[in-house]
CSV table of C-alpha atoms in Angstrom, one decimal:
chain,number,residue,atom,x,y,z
A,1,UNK,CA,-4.1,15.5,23.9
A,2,UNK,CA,-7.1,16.1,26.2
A,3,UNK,CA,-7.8,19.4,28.1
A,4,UNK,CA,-7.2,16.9,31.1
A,5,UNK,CA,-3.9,16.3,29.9
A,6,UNK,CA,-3.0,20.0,28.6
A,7,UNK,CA,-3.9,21.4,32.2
A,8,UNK,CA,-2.0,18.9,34.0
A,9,UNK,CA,1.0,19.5,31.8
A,10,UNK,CA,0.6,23.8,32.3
A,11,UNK,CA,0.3,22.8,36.2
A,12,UNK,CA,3.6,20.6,36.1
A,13,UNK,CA,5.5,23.4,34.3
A,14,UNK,CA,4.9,25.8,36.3
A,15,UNK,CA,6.0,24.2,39.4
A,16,UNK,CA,9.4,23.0,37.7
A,17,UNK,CA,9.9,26.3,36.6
A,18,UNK,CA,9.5,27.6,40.0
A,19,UNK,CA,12.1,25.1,41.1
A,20,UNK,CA,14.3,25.8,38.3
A,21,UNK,CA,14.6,22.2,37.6
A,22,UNK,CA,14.7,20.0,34.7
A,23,UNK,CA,12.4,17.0,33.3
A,24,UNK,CA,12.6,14.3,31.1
A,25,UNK,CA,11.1,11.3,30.0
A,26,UNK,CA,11.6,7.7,29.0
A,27,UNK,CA,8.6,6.2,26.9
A,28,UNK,CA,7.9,3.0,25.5
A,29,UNK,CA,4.3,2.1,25.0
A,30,UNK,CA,3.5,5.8,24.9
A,31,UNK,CA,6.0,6.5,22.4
A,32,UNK,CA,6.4,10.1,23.0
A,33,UNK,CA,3.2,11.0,24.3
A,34,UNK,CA,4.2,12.8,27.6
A,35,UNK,CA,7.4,14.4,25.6
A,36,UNK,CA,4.1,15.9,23.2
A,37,UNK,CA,2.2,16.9,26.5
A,38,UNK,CA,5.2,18.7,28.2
A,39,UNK,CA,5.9,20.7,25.2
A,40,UNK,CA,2.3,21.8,24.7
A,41,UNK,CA,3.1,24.3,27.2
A,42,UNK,CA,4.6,27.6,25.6
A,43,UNK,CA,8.1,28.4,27.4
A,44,UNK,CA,8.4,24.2,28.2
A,45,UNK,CA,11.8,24.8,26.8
A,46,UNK,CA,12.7,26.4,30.0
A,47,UNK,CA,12.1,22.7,31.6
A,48,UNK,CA,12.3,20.3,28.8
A,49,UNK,CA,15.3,20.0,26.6
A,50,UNK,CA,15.4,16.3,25.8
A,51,UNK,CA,13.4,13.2,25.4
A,52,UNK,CA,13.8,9.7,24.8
A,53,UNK,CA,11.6,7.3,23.2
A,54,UNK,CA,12.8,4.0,23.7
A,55,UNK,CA,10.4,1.7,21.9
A,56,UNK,CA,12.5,-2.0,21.7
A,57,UNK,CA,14.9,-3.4,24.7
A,58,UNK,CA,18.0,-2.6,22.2
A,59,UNK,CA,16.7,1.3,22.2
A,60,UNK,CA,16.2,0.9,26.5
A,61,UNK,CA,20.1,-0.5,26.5
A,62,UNK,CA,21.4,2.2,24.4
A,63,UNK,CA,19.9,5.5,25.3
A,64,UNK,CA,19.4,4.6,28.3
A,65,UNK,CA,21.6,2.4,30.0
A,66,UNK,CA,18.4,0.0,30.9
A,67,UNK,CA,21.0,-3.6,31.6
A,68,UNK,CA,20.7,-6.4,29.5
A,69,UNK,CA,20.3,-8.4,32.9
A,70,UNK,CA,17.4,-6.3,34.4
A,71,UNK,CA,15.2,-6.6,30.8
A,72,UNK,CA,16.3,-10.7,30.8
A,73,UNK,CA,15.7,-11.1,34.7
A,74,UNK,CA,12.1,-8.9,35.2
A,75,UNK,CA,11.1,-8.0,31.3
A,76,UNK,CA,10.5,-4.7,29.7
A,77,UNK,CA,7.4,-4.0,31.4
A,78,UNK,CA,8.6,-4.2,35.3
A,79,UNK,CA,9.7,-1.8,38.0
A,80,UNK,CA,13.4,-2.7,37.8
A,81,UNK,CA,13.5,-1.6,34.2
A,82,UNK,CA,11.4,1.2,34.7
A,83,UNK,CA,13.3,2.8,37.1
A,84,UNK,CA,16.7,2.1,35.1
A,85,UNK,CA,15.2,4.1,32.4
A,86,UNK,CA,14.1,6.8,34.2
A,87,UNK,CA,17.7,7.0,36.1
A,88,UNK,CA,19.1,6.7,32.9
A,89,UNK,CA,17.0,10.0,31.0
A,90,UNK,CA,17.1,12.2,34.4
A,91,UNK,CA,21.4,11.5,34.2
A,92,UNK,CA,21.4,11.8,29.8
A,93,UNK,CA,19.3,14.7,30.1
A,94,UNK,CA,21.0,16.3,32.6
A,95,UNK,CA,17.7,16.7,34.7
A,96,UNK,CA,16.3,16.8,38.5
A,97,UNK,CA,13.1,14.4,37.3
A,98,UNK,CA,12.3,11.8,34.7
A,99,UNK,CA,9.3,10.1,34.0
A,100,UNK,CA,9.6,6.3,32.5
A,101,UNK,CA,6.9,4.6,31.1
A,102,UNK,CA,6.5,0.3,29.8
A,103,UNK,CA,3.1,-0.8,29.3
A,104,UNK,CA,1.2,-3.5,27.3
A,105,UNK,CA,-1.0,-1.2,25.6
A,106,UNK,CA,-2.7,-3.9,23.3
A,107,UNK,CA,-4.6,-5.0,21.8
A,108,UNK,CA,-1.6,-7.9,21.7
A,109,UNK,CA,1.1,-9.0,23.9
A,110,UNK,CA,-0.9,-9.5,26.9
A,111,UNK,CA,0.0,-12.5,29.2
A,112,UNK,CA,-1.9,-14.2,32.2
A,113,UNK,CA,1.4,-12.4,34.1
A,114,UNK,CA,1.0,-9.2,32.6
A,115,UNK,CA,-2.0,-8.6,31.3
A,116,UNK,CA,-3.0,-5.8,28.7
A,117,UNK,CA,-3.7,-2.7,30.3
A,118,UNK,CA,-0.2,-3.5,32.7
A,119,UNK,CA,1.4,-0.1,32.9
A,120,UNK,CA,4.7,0.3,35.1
A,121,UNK,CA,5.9,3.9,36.0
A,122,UNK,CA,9.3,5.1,36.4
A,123,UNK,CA,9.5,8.4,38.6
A,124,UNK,CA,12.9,9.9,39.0
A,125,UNK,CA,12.7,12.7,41.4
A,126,UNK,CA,16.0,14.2,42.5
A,127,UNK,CA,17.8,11.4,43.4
A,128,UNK,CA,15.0,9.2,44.4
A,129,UNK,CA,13.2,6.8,42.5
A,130,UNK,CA,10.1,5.4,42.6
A,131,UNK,CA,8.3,3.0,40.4
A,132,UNK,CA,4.2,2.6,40.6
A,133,UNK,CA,2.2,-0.1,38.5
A,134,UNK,CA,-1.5,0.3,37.1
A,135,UNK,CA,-3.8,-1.8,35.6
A,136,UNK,CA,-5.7,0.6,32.9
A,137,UNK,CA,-8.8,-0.4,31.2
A,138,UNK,CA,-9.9,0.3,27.5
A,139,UNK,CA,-8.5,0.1,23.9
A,140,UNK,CA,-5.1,1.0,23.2
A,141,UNK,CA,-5.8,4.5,22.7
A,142,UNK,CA,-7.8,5.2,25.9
A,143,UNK,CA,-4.8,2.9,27.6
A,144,UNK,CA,-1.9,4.9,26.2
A,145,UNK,CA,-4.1,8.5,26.9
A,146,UNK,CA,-4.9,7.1,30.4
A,147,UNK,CA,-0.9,6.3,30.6
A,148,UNK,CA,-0.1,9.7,30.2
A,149,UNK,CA,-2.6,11.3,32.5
A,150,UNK,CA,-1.3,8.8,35.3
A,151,UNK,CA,2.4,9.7,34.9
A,152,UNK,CA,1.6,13.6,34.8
A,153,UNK,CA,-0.7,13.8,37.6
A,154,UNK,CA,1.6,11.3,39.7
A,155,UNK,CA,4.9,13.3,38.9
A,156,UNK,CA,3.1,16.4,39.8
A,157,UNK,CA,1.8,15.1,43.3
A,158,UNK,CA,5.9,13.7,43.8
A,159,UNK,CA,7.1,17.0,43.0
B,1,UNK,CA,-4.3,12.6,17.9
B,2,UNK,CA,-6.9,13.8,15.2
B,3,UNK,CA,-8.4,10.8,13.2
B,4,UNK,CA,-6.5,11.7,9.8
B,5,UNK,CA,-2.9,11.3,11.7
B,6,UNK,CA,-4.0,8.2,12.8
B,7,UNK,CA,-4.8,6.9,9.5
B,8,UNK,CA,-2.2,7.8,8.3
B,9,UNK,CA,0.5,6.4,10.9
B,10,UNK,CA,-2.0,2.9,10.0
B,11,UNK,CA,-1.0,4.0,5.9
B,12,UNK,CA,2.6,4.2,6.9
B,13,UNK,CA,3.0,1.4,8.8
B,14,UNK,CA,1.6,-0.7,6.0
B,15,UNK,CA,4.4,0.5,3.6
B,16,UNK,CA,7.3,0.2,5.7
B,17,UNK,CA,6.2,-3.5,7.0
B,18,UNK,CA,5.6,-4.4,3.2
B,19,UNK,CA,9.1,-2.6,2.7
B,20,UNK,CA,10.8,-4.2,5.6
B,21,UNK,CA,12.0,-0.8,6.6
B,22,UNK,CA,12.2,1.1,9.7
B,23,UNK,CA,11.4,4.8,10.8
B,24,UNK,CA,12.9,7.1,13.5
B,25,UNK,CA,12.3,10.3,14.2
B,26,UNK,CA,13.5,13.4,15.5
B,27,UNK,CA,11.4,15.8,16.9
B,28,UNK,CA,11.6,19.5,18.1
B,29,UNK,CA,8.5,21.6,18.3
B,30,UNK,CA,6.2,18.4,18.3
B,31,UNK,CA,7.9,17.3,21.2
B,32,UNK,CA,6.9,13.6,21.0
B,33,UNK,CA,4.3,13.4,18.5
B,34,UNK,CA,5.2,12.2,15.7
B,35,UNK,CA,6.1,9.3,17.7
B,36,UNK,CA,3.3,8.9,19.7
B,37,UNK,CA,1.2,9.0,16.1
B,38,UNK,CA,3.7,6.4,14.5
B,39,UNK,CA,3.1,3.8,17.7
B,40,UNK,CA,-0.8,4.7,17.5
B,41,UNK,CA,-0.5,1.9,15.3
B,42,UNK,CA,-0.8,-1.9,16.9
B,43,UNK,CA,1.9,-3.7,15.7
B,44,UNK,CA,4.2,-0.6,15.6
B,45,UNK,CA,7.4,-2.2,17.3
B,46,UNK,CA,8.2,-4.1,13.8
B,47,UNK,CA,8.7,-0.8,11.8
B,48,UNK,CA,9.9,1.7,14.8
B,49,UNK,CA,11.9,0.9,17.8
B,50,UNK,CA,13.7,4.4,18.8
B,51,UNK,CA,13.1,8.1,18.3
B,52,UNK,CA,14.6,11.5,19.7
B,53,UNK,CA,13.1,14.1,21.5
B,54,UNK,CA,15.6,17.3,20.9
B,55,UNK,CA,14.4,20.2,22.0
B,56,UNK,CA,17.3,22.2,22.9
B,57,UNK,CA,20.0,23.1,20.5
B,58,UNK,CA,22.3,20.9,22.8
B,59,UNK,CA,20.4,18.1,22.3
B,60,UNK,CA,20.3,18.4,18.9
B,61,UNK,CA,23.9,18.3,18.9
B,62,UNK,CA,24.2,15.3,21.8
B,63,UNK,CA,21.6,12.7,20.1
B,64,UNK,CA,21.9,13.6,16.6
B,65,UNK,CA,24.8,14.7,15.8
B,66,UNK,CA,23.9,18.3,14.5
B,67,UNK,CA,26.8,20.4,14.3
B,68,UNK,CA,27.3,23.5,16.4
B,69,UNK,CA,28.3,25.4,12.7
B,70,UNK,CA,25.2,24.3,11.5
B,71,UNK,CA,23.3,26.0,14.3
B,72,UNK,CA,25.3,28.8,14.7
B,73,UNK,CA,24.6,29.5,10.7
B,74,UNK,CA,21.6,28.6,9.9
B,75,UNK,CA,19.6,28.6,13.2
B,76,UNK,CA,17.7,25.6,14.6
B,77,UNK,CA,15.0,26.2,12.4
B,78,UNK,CA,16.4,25.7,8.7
B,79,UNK,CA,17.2,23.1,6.1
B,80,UNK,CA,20.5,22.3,7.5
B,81,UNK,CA,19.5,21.2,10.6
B,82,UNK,CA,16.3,19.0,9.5
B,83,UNK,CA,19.0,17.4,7.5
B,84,UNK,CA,21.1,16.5,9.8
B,85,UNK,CA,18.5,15.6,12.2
B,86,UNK,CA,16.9,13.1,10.2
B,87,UNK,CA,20.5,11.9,9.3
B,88,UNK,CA,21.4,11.3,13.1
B,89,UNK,CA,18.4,9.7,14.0
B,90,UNK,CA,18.0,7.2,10.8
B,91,UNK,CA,22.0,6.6,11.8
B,92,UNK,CA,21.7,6.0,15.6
B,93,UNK,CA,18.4,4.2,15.2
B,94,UNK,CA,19.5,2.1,12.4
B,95,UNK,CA,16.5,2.8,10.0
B,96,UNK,CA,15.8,3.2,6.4
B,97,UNK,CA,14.2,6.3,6.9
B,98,UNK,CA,13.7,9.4,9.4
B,99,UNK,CA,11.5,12.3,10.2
B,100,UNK,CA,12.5,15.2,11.7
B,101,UNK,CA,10.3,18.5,12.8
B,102,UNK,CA,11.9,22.1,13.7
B,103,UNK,CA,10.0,25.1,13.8
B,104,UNK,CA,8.4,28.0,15.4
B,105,UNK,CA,4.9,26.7,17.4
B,106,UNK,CA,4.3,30.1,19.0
B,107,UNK,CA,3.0,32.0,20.6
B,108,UNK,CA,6.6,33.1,21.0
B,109,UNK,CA,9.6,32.8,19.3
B,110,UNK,CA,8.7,34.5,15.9
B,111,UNK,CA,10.3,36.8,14.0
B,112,UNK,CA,10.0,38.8,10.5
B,113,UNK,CA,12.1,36.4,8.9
B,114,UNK,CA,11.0,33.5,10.8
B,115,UNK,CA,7.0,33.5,11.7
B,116,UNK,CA,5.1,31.5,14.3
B,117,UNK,CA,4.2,29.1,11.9
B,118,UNK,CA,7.5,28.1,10.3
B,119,UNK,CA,8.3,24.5,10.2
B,120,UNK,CA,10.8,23.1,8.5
B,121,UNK,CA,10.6,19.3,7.6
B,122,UNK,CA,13.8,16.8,6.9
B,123,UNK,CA,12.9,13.4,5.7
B,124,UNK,CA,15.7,10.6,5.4
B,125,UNK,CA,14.6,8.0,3.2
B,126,UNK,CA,17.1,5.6,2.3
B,127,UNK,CA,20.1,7.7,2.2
B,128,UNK,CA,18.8,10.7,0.5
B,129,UNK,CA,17.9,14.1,2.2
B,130,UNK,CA,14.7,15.9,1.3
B,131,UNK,CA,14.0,18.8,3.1
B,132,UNK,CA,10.5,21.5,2.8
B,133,UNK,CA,9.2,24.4,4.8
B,134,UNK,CA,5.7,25.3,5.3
B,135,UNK,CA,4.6,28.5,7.1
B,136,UNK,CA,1.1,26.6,8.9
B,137,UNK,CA,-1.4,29.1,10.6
B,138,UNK,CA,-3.2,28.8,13.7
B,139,UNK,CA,-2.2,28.7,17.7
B,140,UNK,CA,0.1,26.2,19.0
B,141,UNK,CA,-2.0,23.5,19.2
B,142,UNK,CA,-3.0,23.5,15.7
B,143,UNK,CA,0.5,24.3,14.0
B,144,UNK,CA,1.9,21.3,16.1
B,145,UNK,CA,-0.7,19.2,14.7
B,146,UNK,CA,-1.0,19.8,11.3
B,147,UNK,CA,2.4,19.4,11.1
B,148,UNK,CA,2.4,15.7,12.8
B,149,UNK,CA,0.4,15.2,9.7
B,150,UNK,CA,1.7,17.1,7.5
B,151,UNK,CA,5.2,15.1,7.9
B,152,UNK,CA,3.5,12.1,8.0
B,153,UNK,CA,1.8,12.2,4.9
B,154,UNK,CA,4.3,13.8,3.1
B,155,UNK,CA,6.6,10.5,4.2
B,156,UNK,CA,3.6,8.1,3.0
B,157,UNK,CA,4.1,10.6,-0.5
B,158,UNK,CA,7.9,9.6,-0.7
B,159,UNK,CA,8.2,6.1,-0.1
């Protein structure tokens, strides 16, 4: 984790604690990056008590009720799915925001369509969702790193 | 992610793919990590494809499976529960093997019989249980990454 992120994640706890409300999160490409950054926090148990990471489409239908139609129809990486699997932590988990994440982080799996770097955000904020794509530049490490910063920062400016 | 835990996911992704296996975890006081260190790897989706973020004692019970006894008993932090941790998530994820992570990060939380430090480890590797303790100094920070590595190298040692 970067200071960056470890800041971002202090300033996002605070303000769900002084909401008294609940997050989650739904991660593919990160593969439980943003779970590790919430819970650098001391006292994160207060907001965090559950996390999924949701690597393959079976894992998406399963924990988190992403439809076999929406992953056939727009693919893994898309806003419908993204905003299924947030929906779908924010109601398993029991919380008031969720953040989803489905990205080609590389170095394969890029397409002319989607190309690597392709990062869709799922934001689930009390009801509402709202899904956000970005195209993110580097190797897979700065890509995934980059990932997380976004999806902090973003959920922090939504909240 | 520190260099070593990176070799190291790169070392353990190597034997699963040659073993055809897959990995899940389940993770408390990392909060993500272990997964975010096992899909460091390119190519990751082949060997992992779900993992469990269970902070709470609810949660533990709700994804994994852990009994309420078991808590109530033995406490969140103990052999028992890694146990059935790794159990749950090698059952619901449908893998070979399992990691799973609870302890005492700090600052808060410790007590005489149970440090800041304490971790307790449960690794499932093809249906048998092997659970350790280590008491790992430092701040938050450093406990939760030495033991990332830690269980991932220890994993590497039991395959």
């Amino acid at each position: 984790m970067t200071e960056d992120i470890t800041q971002l994640a202090q300033l996002l706890g605070n303000k769900l604690a002084a909401k008294d409300w609940q997050i989650s999160c739904a991660e593919s490409c990160t593969g439980g990056g943003v779970g590790y950054a919430i819970t650098s926090v001391s006292g994160s148990s207060t907001w965090f008590k559950k996390g999924f990471i949701t690597y393959s489409n079976e894992a998406k239908q399963d924990l988190l009720g992403v439809s076999e139609d929406t992953l056939n129809l727009h693919g893994a990486v898309s806003a419908a799915t993204v905003e299924e699997m947030a929906t779908g932590a924010a109601k398993h988990a029991n919380a008031e925001v969720a953040i989803a994440i489905s990205g080609i982080a590389g170095p394969d799996g890029g397409t002319p369509d989607k190309p690597i770097g392709t990062i869709w955000f799922g934001f689930f904020i009390n009801g509402q969702n709202i899904s956000q794509k970005q195209l993110i530049s580097g190797d897979r490490q700065a890509i995934r790193i980059k990932a997380i910063e976004f999806a902090l920062s973003n959920t922090l400016k939504l909240l």
